Structure formats: structure tokens, C-alpha cells
Tab-separated table of N, CA and C in Angstrom:
chain	number	residue	atom	x	y	z
A	1	MET	N	0.845	-1.177	0.000
A	1	MET	CA	0.000	0.000	0.000
A	1	MET	C	0.888	1.237	0.000
A	2	LYS	N	0.599	2.130	-0.912
A	2	LYS	CA	1.390	3.350	-1.036
A	2	LYS	C	0.766	4.447	-0.170
A	3	VAL	N	1.594	5.078	0.645
A	3	VAL	CA	1.107	6.131	1.523
A	3	VAL	C	1.478	7.479	0.918
A	4	ALA	N	0.496	8.311	0.776
A	4	ALA	CA	0.747	9.660	0.240
A	4	ALA	C	1.278	10.540	1.364
A	5	THR	N	2.346	11.207	1.077
A	5	THR	CA	2.896	12.129	2.074
A	5	THR	C	2.851	13.535	1.512
A	6	LYS	N	2.530	14.431	2.386
A	6	LYS	CA	2.496	15.834	1.979
A	6	LYS	C	3.854	16.453	2.273
A	7	VAL	N	4.373	17.100	1.288
A	7	VAL	CA	5.622	17.821	1.477
A	7	VAL	C	5.268	19.288	1.523
A	8	ARG	N	5.610	19.909	2.614
A	8	ARG	CA	5.296	21.324	2.755
A	8	ARG	C	6.484	22.145	2.272
A	9	VAL	N	6.229	22.951	1.293
A	9	VAL	CA	7.272	23.824	0.767
A	9	VAL	C	7.148	25.153	1.484
A	10	THR	N	8.187	25.502	2.187
A	10	THR	CA	8.142	26.774	2.889
A	10	THR	C	8.749	27.847	2.013
A	11	ARG	N	8.086	28.945	1.996
A	11	ARG	CA	8.528	30.068	1.188
A	11	ARG	C	9.044	31.139	2.124
A	12	SER	N	10.159	31.688	1.789
A	12	SER	CA	10.740	32.716	2.629
A	12	SER	C	9.894	33.983	2.547
A	13	HIS	N	9.475	34.444	3.674
A	13	HIS	CA	8.687	35.669	3.758
A	13	HIS	C	9.523	36.750	4.412
A	14	GLY	N	9.047	37.943	4.315
A	14	GLY	CA	9.699	39.036	5.012
A	14	GLY	C	10.962	39.514	4.311
A	15	ILE	N	11.727	40.266	5.064
A	15	ILE	CA	12.968	40.842	4.550
A	15	ILE	C	14.096	40.363	5.464
A	16	PRO	N	14.885	39.398	5.007
A	16	PRO	CA	15.873	38.742	5.862
A	16	PRO	C	16.855	39.677	6.589
A	17	ASN	N	17.318	40.709	5.920
A	17	ASN	CA	18.361	41.549	6.519
A	17	ASN	C	17.849	42.837	7.141
A	18	LEU	N	16.554	43.008	7.220
A	18	LEU	CA	16.011	44.274	7.692
A	18	LEU	C	16.448	44.607	9.114
A	19	ARG	N	16.340	43.665	10.028
A	19	ARG	CA	16.691	43.939	11.428
A	19	ARG	C	18.162	44.322	11.553
A	20	VAL	N	19.030	43.590	10.874
A	20	VAL	CA	20.471	43.867	10.950
A	20	VAL	C	20.782	45.262	10.398
A	21	LEU	N	20.224	45.590	9.242
A	21	LEU	CA	20.476	46.896	8.634
A	21	LEU	C	19.894	48.030	9.478
A	22	ARG	N	18.717	47.812	10.050
A	22	ARG	CA	18.104	48.817	10.927
A	22	ARG	C	18.976	49.070	12.142
A	23	GLN	N	19.462	47.991	12.751
A	23	GLN	CA	20.293	48.127	13.943
A	23	GLN	C	21.642	48.767	13.623
A	24	LYS	N	22.205	48.464	12.451
A	24	LYS	CA	23.470	49.101	12.040
A	24	LYS	C	23.315	50.604	11.923
A	25	LYS	N	22.134	51.048	11.514
A	25	LYS	CA	21.848	52.489	11.396
A	25	LYS	C	21.485	53.101	12.743
A	26	GLY	N	21.356	52.260	13.766
A	26	GLY	CA	21.022	52.753	15.096
A	26	GLY	C	19.574	53.188	15.238
A	27	LEU	N	18.693	52.580	14.454
A	27	LEU	CA	17.284	52.957	14.473
A	27	LEU	C	16.443	51.946	15.241
A	28	SER	N	15.503	52.450	16.022
A	28	SER	CA	14.527	51.575	16.668
A	28	SER	C	13.422	51.279	15.669
A	29	LEU	N	12.546	50.353	16.018
A	29	LEU	CA	11.399	50.057	15.160
A	29	LEU	C	10.540	51.308	14.974
A	30	GLY	N	10.318	52.025	16.052
A	30	GLY	CA	9.501	53.232	15.992
A	30	GLY	C	10.117	54.309	15.116
A	31	GLN	N	11.430	54.468	15.215
A	31	GLN	CA	12.108	55.466	14.387
A	31	GLN	C	12.018	55.108	12.913
A	32	LEU	N	12.229	53.830	12.583
A	32	LEU	CA	12.126	53.401	11.197
A	32	LEU	C	10.695	53.571	10.691
A	33	ALA	N	9.731	53.303	11.541
A	33	ALA	CA	8.329	53.501	11.165
A	33	ALA	C	8.065	54.971	10.854
A	34	ASP	N	8.552	55.863	11.701
A	34	ASP	CA	8.354	57.298	11.476
A	34	ASP	C	9.016	57.758	10.182
A	35	LEU	N	10.224	57.295	9.937
A	35	LEU	CA	10.962	57.717	8.744
A	35	LEU	C	10.387	57.143	7.453
A	36	SER	N	9.852	55.945	7.533
A	36	SER	CA	9.371	55.268	6.323
A	36	SER	C	7.890	55.492	6.045
A	37	GLY	N	7.141	55.827	7.082
A	37	GLY	CA	5.697	55.943	6.917
A	37	GLY	C	4.977	54.609	6.996
A	38	LEU	N	5.720	53.540	7.263
A	38	LEU	CA	5.111	52.214	7.440
A	38	LEU	C	4.740	52.033	8.905
A	39	ARG	N	3.756	51.199	9.166
A	39	ARG	CA	3.369	50.924	10.549
A	39	ARG	C	4.458	50.109	11.247
A	40	ARG	N	4.610	50.349	12.531
A	40	ARG	CA	5.601	49.610	13.328
A	40	ARG	C	5.323	48.108	13.264
A	41	ASP	N	4.050	47.730	13.322
A	41	ASP	CA	3.670	46.310	13.234
A	41	ASP	C	4.089	45.711	11.900
A	42	THR	N	3.942	46.477	10.832
A	42	THR	CA	4.334	45.986	9.510
A	42	THR	C	5.830	45.709	9.482
A	43	ILE	N	6.617	46.626	10.026
A	43	ILE	CA	8.069	46.435	10.052
A	43	ILE	C	8.426	45.213	10.886
A	44	THR	N	7.783	45.054	12.028
A	44	THR	CA	8.021	43.872	12.864
A	44	THR	C	7.699	42.596	12.098
A	45	HIS	N	6.565	42.587	11.394
A	45	HIS	CA	6.165	41.395	10.630
A	45	HIS	C	7.127	41.116	9.477
A	46	LEU	N	7.652	42.164	8.860
A	46	LEU	CA	8.624	41.973	7.791
A	46	LEU	C	9.938	41.410	8.345
A	47	GLU	N	10.331	41.882	9.522
A	47	GLU	CA	11.570	41.388	10.135
A	47	GLU	C	11.458	39.932	10.562
A	48	THR	N	10.300	39.549	11.065
A	48	THR	CA	10.124	38.186	11.578
A	48	THR	C	9.648	37.206	10.516
A	49	GLY	N	9.303	37.715	9.329
A	49	GLY	CA	8.866	36.839	8.259
A	49	GLY	C	7.396	36.492	8.289
A	50	ARG	N	6.621	37.165	9.126
A	50	ARG	CA	5.185	36.875	9.191
A	50	ARG	C	4.412	37.566	8.080
A	51	GLU	N	5.051	38.492	7.396
A	51	GLU	CA	4.385	39.198	6.294
A	51	GLU	C	5.295	39.188	5.082
A	52	GLU	N	4.698	38.974	3.932
A	52	GLU	CA	5.439	38.972	2.674
A	52	GLU	C	5.755	40.409	2.279
A	53	ALA	N	7.004	40.660	1.945
A	53	ALA	CA	7.424	42.002	1.540
A	53	ALA	C	6.890	42.318	0.147
A	54	GLN	N	6.294	43.472	0.017
A	54	GLN	CA	5.830	43.970	-1.269
A	54	GLN	C	6.930	44.841	-1.873
A	55	PRO	N	6.944	45.016	-3.179
A	55	PRO	CA	7.984	45.840	-3.807
A	55	PRO	C	8.082	47.247	-3.224
A	56	TYR	N	6.943	47.849	-2.899
A	56	TYR	CA	7.012	49.200	-2.331
A	56	TYR	C	7.637	49.194	-0.939
A	57	HIS	N	7.456	48.121	-0.168
A	57	HIS	CA	8.138	48.015	1.128
A	57	HIS	C	9.651	48.084	0.921
A	58	LEU	N	10.125	47.292	-0.043
A	58	LEU	CA	11.568	47.235	-0.312
A	58	LEU	C	12.109	48.589	-0.742
A	59	ARG	N	11.396	49.268	-1.638
A	59	ARG	CA	11.862	50.576	-2.120
A	59	ARG	C	11.921	51.599	-0.998
A	60	ILE	N	10.870	51.663	-0.206
A	60	ILE	CA	10.813	52.637	0.887
A	60	ILE	C	11.907	52.367	1.907
A	61	LEU	N	12.023	51.126	2.341
A	61	LEU	CA	12.993	50.790	3.391
A	61	LEU	C	14.428	50.955	2.903
A	62	ALA	N	14.694	50.580	1.668
A	62	ALA	CA	16.044	50.755	1.119
A	62	ALA	C	16.410	52.241	1.081
A	63	ARG	N	15.462	53.068	0.670
A	63	ARG	CA	15.721	54.515	0.606
A	63	ARG	C	15.998	55.079	1.996
A	64	VAL	N	15.168	54.730	2.969
A	64	VAL	CA	15.329	55.241	4.335
A	64	VAL	C	16.641	54.753	4.952
A	65	LEU	N	16.996	53.492	4.703
A	65	LEU	CA	18.214	52.927	5.286
A	65	LEU	C	19.470	53.277	4.482
A	66	GLY	N	19.281	53.828	3.284
A	66	GLY	CA	20.416	54.226	2.466
A	66	GLY	C	21.210	53.061	1.918
A	67	VAL	N	20.486	51.997	1.558
A	67	VAL	CA	21.143	50.802	1.020
A	67	VAL	C	20.472	50.412	-0.286
A	68	PRO	N	21.173	49.662	-1.144
A	68	PRO	CA	20.514	49.133	-2.344
A	68	PRO	C	19.427	48.130	-1.942
A	69	THR	N	18.369	48.081	-2.706
A	69	THR	CA	17.248	47.162	-2.416
A	69	THR	C	17.736	45.725	-2.275
A	70	LEU	N	18.687	45.331	-3.094
A	70	LEU	CA	19.201	43.969	-3.049
A	70	LEU	C	19.808	43.623	-1.690
A	71	ASP	N	20.363	44.603	-0.976
A	71	ASP	CA	20.944	44.348	0.340
A	71	ASP	C	19.893	43.902	1.358
A	72	LEU	N	18.656	44.287	1.143
A	72	LEU	CA	17.600	43.889	2.065
A	72	LEU	C	17.235	42.420	1.930
A	73	VAL	N	17.351	41.890	0.737
A	73	VAL	CA	16.852	40.528	0.498
A	73	VAL	C	17.929	39.479	0.277
A	74	SER	N	19.177	39.885	0.281
A	74	SER	CA	20.231	38.885	0.033
A	74	SER	C	21.188	38.776	1.195
């Protein structure tokens, strides 16, 4: 008897390097929220991977942090 197994493919969510880059700039979550116009909860969710990053998130955060967009995701 063949048993079907489910393979769960996990997809990387969020912005992997956001917390590190934010901390290197010496910014708190609240400060980054104020500078970017994004909600503090949104930034927290992006850092922890609970929310999928949208292209506009990447553009805004890269501009505020002064880094290339690619630095946020690689």
C-alpha cells in the first residue's frame, strides 16, 4: 500500500536583513516607522517573516536605510 505524504514547501517571507540593517543604522522600530511611513507592526512582521514584503516596502525601506534594495533581500 502506497502512503501519500504531503511535502510542505516553505517560502521565505519578510525581509531577511532588515533587522540587521536597521540596527546598524542605530534605528529603533519606531524610528524606522516614522521615517518610512510604514506601521511599526508591519516592520516587525517583515523582520520576523510573518508578512510577505511587497515591492514598495523594499523601495521605501532601502531609501530610508540608504542601502541598495538587493541588500535587504540577500
